[in-house]
Amino acid sequence: DISLDKKPNSKSSEAEQKDEQHFDASTKESRQLPCGSKHLNSKPFRVLHAASQVDCPRAVLKIASVLYPQQLNEFDSKMRTPLMIATMAPIFKEHDLTGEGYSIEELIHGDDDIDASQSFHDDHTEQKQPTVIEILLEAGAKANNGNPEMKRGRLPLHSAIVSGKRWNEGLKILRNAYPDSLVKIDKETGLYPFMLAATAGVAALQGEITTEGRVSDLNTIFQILRSRPDQCETCL
């Protein structure tokens, strides 16, 4: 009888075993890798930080704040929190996702958590949806968390003013979250918030304006001074 059994090739079997081990290890690593924490190249990636600086629907940001709450006050490689990023980002056009199929964020946050119809009626630009800054603050971001690498720190309020944002575009809620920020000096310029608002758009700070065409806004200056009149006494 002729035996059909063949002697296995030791070299090919060893190569196959190594390939299987490598595949199993890669599969195991990819399964253990949490979405939004690191890429395969080990570079950190933070979902909430990314969503705070790009033009994406507010619903995406709300969902990200629920899935990754630990990232709300984390610093990225540039020592910025999601709130700091949002204050420096341009003001993007609102996305209308009120149609069928876009209400998943209401299942997470509830449709009564933020009454957009009552938001920001005290200025000339009415917001139909809560701003990115408002979403982050209500999720638990800290308005007093400035860049620790700076001696006196540039707070989120400072960044928001310098970038050209107005009272109704996040400054009011930043004031509410951290009232003492109105009497804090900005590290980069040495100016108080009302001074920053008065100099918004000047040549020296033009490079930091992220929303095109923004200049100093009289109502913003007035609201900042009205909130803390003692700013004037402090800087005299």
CSV table of C-alpha atoms in Angstrom, one decimal:
chain,number,residue,atom,x,y,z
A,1,ASP,CA,0.0,0.0,0.0
A,2,ILE,CA,1.1,3.5,-0.8
A,3,SER,CA,0.8,5.8,2.1
A,4,LEU,CA,-0.9,9.2,1.3
A,5,ASP,CA,0.7,10.8,4.4
A,6,LYS,CA,3.3,13.3,3.5
A,7,LYS,CA,6.1,14.5,5.8
A,8,PRO,CA,5.4,18.1,6.6
A,9,ASN,CA,7.9,20.7,5.4
A,10,SER,CA,9.4,22.1,8.6
A,11,LYS,CA,10.3,25.5,7.1
A,12,SER,CA,6.8,26.1,5.6
A,13,SER,CA,5.1,25.0,8.8
A,14,GLU,CA,7.2,27.4,10.9
A,15,ALA,CA,6.5,30.3,8.6
A,16,GLU,CA,2.7,29.5,8.7
A,17,GLN,CA,2.8,29.4,12.5
A,18,LYS,CA,4.6,32.8,12.7
A,19,ASP,CA,2.0,34.3,10.4
A,20,GLU,CA,-0.8,33.0,12.5
A,21,GLN,CA,0.8,34.3,15.7
A,22,HIS,CA,1.3,37.7,14.1
A,23,PHE,CA,-2.3,37.8,12.9
A,24,ASP,CA,-3.6,36.7,16.3
A,25,ALA,CA,-1.5,39.4,18.1
A,26,SER,CA,-2.6,42.1,15.7
A,27,THR,CA,-6.3,41.1,16.0
A,28,LYS,CA,-6.0,41.1,19.8
A,29,GLU,CA,-4.3,44.5,19.8
A,30,SER,CA,-7.0,46.0,17.6
A,31,ARG,CA,-9.8,44.6,19.8
A,32,GLN,CA,-8.2,46.0,22.9
A,33,LEU,CA,-7.6,49.4,21.3
A,34,PRO,CA,-10.4,51.8,22.5
A,35,CYS,CA,-11.9,53.9,19.7
A,36,GLY,CA,-10.7,57.5,20.1
A,37,SER,CA,-7.7,56.8,22.3
A,38,LYS,CA,-4.8,55.9,20.0
A,39,HIS,CA,-4.1,55.1,16.4
A,40,LEU,CA,-2.1,52.0,15.5
A,41,ASN,CA,1.0,54.2,15.3
A,42,SER,CA,0.6,54.9,19.0
A,43,LYS,CA,-0.1,58.6,18.5
A,44,PRO,CA,-2.8,59.9,20.9
A,45,PHE,CA,-6.0,60.9,19.3
A,46,ARG,CA,-8.8,62.5,21.2
A,47,VAL,CA,-12.3,62.5,19.7
A,48,LEU,CA,-13.7,65.3,21.8
A,49,HIS,CA,-10.7,67.6,20.9
A,50,ALA,CA,-11.2,66.9,17.2
A,51,ALA,CA,-14.9,67.5,17.3
A,52,SER,CA,-14.5,70.8,19.1
A,53,GLN,CA,-12.4,72.4,16.3
A,54,VAL,CA,-14.0,71.2,13.1
A,55,ASP,CA,-17.3,72.0,11.3
A,56,CYS,CA,-19.4,69.1,12.5
A,57,PRO,CA,-23.0,68.9,13.7
A,58,ARG,CA,-23.6,69.8,17.3
A,59,ALA,CA,-25.2,66.3,17.8
A,60,VAL,CA,-21.8,64.7,17.1
A,61,LEU,CA,-20.2,66.8,19.8
A,62,LYS,CA,-22.9,66.0,22.3
A,63,ILE,CA,-22.5,62.3,21.7
A,64,ALA,CA,-18.7,62.5,21.9
A,65,SER,CA,-19.0,64.3,25.3
A,66,VAL,CA,-21.0,61.4,26.6
A,67,LEU,CA,-18.8,58.6,25.2
A,68,TYR,CA,-15.5,60.3,26.3
A,69,PRO,CA,-16.3,62.4,29.4
A,70,GLN,CA,-12.7,61.9,30.6
A,71,GLN,CA,-11.5,64.0,27.7
A,72,LEU,CA,-13.4,67.1,28.7
A,73,ASN,CA,-10.6,68.5,30.8
A,74,GLU,CA,-7.6,66.7,29.2
A,75,PHE,CA,-4.8,68.6,27.6
A,76,ASP,CA,-3.7,67.6,24.1
A,77,SER,CA,-0.1,67.8,22.8
A,78,LYS,CA,-0.4,71.5,22.5
A,79,MET,CA,-1.7,71.9,26.0
A,80,ARG,CA,-5.3,72.7,25.0
A,81,THR,CA,-8.5,71.4,26.4
A,82,PRO,CA,-11.6,70.9,24.2
A,83,LEU,CA,-13.0,74.1,25.6
A,84,MET,CA,-9.9,76.1,24.8
A,85,ILE,CA,-9.9,74.7,21.3
A,86,ALA,CA,-13.6,75.6,20.8
A,87,THR,CA,-13.0,79.2,22.0
A,88,MET,CA,-10.3,79.6,19.3
A,89,ALA,CA,-12.2,77.9,16.5
A,90,PRO,CA,-14.1,79.8,13.8
A,91,ILE,CA,-17.9,80.2,14.2
A,92,PHE,CA,-19.3,77.6,11.8
A,93,LYS,CA,-22.7,77.7,10.2
A,94,GLU,CA,-25.3,75.7,12.2
A,95,HIS,CA,-26.4,72.4,10.7
A,96,ASP,CA,-30.1,71.8,10.6
A,97,LEU,CA,-30.5,68.2,11.6
A,98,THR,CA,-34.1,68.4,12.9
A,99,GLY,CA,-35.4,66.0,10.3
A,100,GLU,CA,-36.2,62.4,10.8
A,101,GLY,CA,-33.3,60.2,11.8
A,102,TYR,CA,-31.2,62.9,13.6
A,103,SER,CA,-32.7,62.8,17.1
A,104,ILE,CA,-30.2,60.3,18.7
A,105,GLU,CA,-28.7,63.1,20.8
A,106,GLU,CA,-32.1,63.7,22.5
A,107,LEU,CA,-32.0,60.1,23.7
A,108,ILE,CA,-28.7,60.8,25.4
A,109,HIS,CA,-29.1,64.3,26.7
A,110,GLY,CA,-32.8,64.6,26.7
A,111,ASP,CA,-34.7,67.3,24.7
A,112,ASP,CA,-35.3,69.5,27.7
A,113,ASP,CA,-31.7,69.8,28.9
A,114,ILE,CA,-30.9,72.8,26.7
A,115,ASP,CA,-33.7,75.2,25.7
A,116,ALA,CA,-32.2,76.7,22.5
A,117,SER,CA,-35.2,78.9,22.0
A,118,GLN,CA,-34.2,80.9,25.2
A,119,SER,CA,-30.5,81.0,24.4
A,120,PHE,CA,-28.7,84.2,23.5
A,121,HIS,CA,-31.6,86.6,23.0
A,122,ASP,CA,-29.7,89.6,24.4
A,123,ASP,CA,-27.7,90.4,21.3
A,124,HIS,CA,-28.2,91.0,17.6
A,125,THR,CA,-27.2,87.5,16.5
A,126,GLU,CA,-29.7,84.8,17.5
A,127,GLN,CA,-28.5,81.3,17.9
A,128,LYS,CA,-31.0,78.5,17.2
A,129,GLN,CA,-28.8,75.8,18.7
A,130,PRO,CA,-26.5,75.9,21.7
A,131,THR,CA,-22.9,76.9,20.8
A,132,VAL,CA,-20.0,74.4,21.0
A,133,ILE,CA,-18.8,76.3,24.1
A,134,GLU,CA,-22.1,75.9,25.8
A,135,ILE,CA,-22.3,72.2,25.0
A,136,LEU,CA,-18.8,71.6,26.5
A,137,LEU,CA,-19.5,73.6,29.6
A,138,GLU,CA,-22.8,71.9,30.3
A,139,ALA,CA,-21.0,68.5,29.8
A,140,GLY,CA,-18.5,69.4,32.6
A,141,ALA,CA,-15.7,71.4,31.0
A,142,LYS,CA,-13.9,73.8,33.3
A,143,ALA,CA,-13.8,77.4,32.3
A,144,ASN,CA,-11.0,78.2,34.8
A,145,ASN,CA,-8.7,75.6,33.2
A,146,GLY,CA,-6.0,77.6,31.3
A,147,ASN,CA,-2.8,76.6,29.7
A,148,PRO,CA,-0.5,75.6,32.6
A,149,GLU,CA,2.6,76.3,30.5
A,150,MET,CA,1.8,80.1,30.6
A,151,LYS,CA,2.9,82.1,33.7
A,152,ARG,CA,-0.5,83.7,34.3
A,153,GLY,CA,-2.4,81.6,31.8
A,154,ARG,CA,-4.6,82.4,28.8
A,155,LEU,CA,-8.1,81.3,30.0
A,156,PRO,CA,-10.8,80.2,27.6
A,157,LEU,CA,-12.5,83.6,28.0
A,158,HIS,CA,-9.3,85.3,26.8
A,159,SER,CA,-9.1,83.0,23.7
A,160,ALA,CA,-12.7,83.5,22.9
A,161,ILE,CA,-12.4,87.3,22.9
A,162,VAL,CA,-9.2,87.4,20.9
A,163,SER,CA,-10.6,85.1,18.3
A,164,GLY,CA,-13.4,87.6,17.6
A,165,LYS,CA,-16.3,85.9,19.4
A,166,ARG,CA,-19.1,88.2,20.7
A,167,TRP,CA,-21.1,88.2,23.9
A,168,ASN,CA,-23.8,86.0,22.5
A,169,GLU,CA,-21.4,83.5,21.0
A,170,GLY,CA,-20.0,82.0,24.2
A,171,LEU,CA,-18.6,84.9,26.2
A,172,LYS,CA,-21.7,85.2,28.4
A,173,ILE,CA,-21.8,81.5,29.4
A,174,LEU,CA,-18.0,81.6,30.0
A,175,ARG,CA,-18.6,84.5,32.3
A,176,ASN,CA,-21.3,82.6,34.1
A,177,ALA,CA,-19.1,79.5,34.4
A,178,TYR,CA,-16.1,81.5,35.8
A,179,PRO,CA,-17.0,85.1,36.8
A,180,ASP,CA,-13.5,85.9,38.1
A,181,SER,CA,-12.1,85.4,34.6
A,182,LEU,CA,-13.3,88.9,33.9
A,183,VAL,CA,-10.6,90.3,36.2
A,184,LYS,CA,-7.8,88.0,35.0
A,185,ILE,CA,-5.1,89.5,32.9
A,186,ASP,CA,-4.3,87.7,29.6
A,187,LYS,CA,-0.8,86.4,29.6
A,188,GLU,CA,-0.1,87.0,25.9
A,189,THR,CA,-1.1,90.7,25.8
A,190,GLY,CA,-1.2,91.8,29.4
A,191,LEU,CA,-4.7,93.1,28.9
A,192,TYR,CA,-8.0,92.6,30.8
A,193,PRO,CA,-10.9,91.1,29.0
A,194,PHE,CA,-12.7,94.4,28.3
A,195,MET,CA,-9.5,95.7,26.8
A,196,LEU,CA,-9.1,92.6,24.7
A,197,ALA,CA,-12.7,93.1,23.4
A,198,ALA,CA,-11.9,96.7,22.5
A,199,THR,CA,-8.7,95.7,20.6
A,200,ALA,CA,-10.3,92.8,18.7
A,201,GLY,CA,-9.3,93.0,15.1
A,202,VAL,CA,-6.5,95.5,15.4
A,203,ALA,CA,-3.4,94.9,13.4
A,204,ALA,CA,-1.4,93.4,16.3
A,205,LEU,CA,-4.0,90.8,17.0
A,206,GLN,CA,-5.4,90.3,13.5
A,207,GLY,CA,-3.6,86.9,13.1
A,208,GLU,CA,-5.7,85.5,16.0
A,209,ILE,CA,-9.1,86.3,14.5
A,210,THR,CA,-10.6,83.0,13.4
A,211,THR,CA,-13.9,84.4,12.1
A,212,GLU,CA,-13.3,86.5,9.0
A,213,GLY,CA,-14.3,90.2,9.2
A,214,ARG,CA,-14.6,90.5,12.9
A,215,VAL,CA,-13.7,93.8,14.7
A,216,SER,CA,-14.4,95.1,18.2
A,217,ASP,CA,-18.0,94.9,19.1
A,218,LEU,CA,-19.5,97.7,21.3
A,219,ASN,CA,-22.1,95.5,22.9
A,220,THR,CA,-19.5,92.9,23.9
A,221,ILE,CA,-17.3,95.6,25.6
A,222,PHE,CA,-20.4,97.0,27.4
A,223,GLN,CA,-21.6,93.6,28.6
A,224,ILE,CA,-18.1,92.7,30.0
A,225,LEU,CA,-17.8,96.0,31.8
A,226,ARG,CA,-21.4,95.8,33.1
A,227,SER,CA,-20.7,92.3,34.5
A,228,ARG,CA,-17.6,93.5,36.5
A,229,PRO,CA,-17.4,97.3,36.7
A,230,ASP,CA,-14.5,96.9,39.2
A,231,GLN,CA,-12.3,96.0,36.2
A,232,CYS,CA,-11.8,99.8,35.6
A,233,GLU,CA,-10.7,100.3,39.2
A,234,THR,CA,-8.3,97.4,39.0
A,235,CYS,CA,-6.4,98.7,36.0
A,236,LEU,CA,-6.1,102.3,37.2
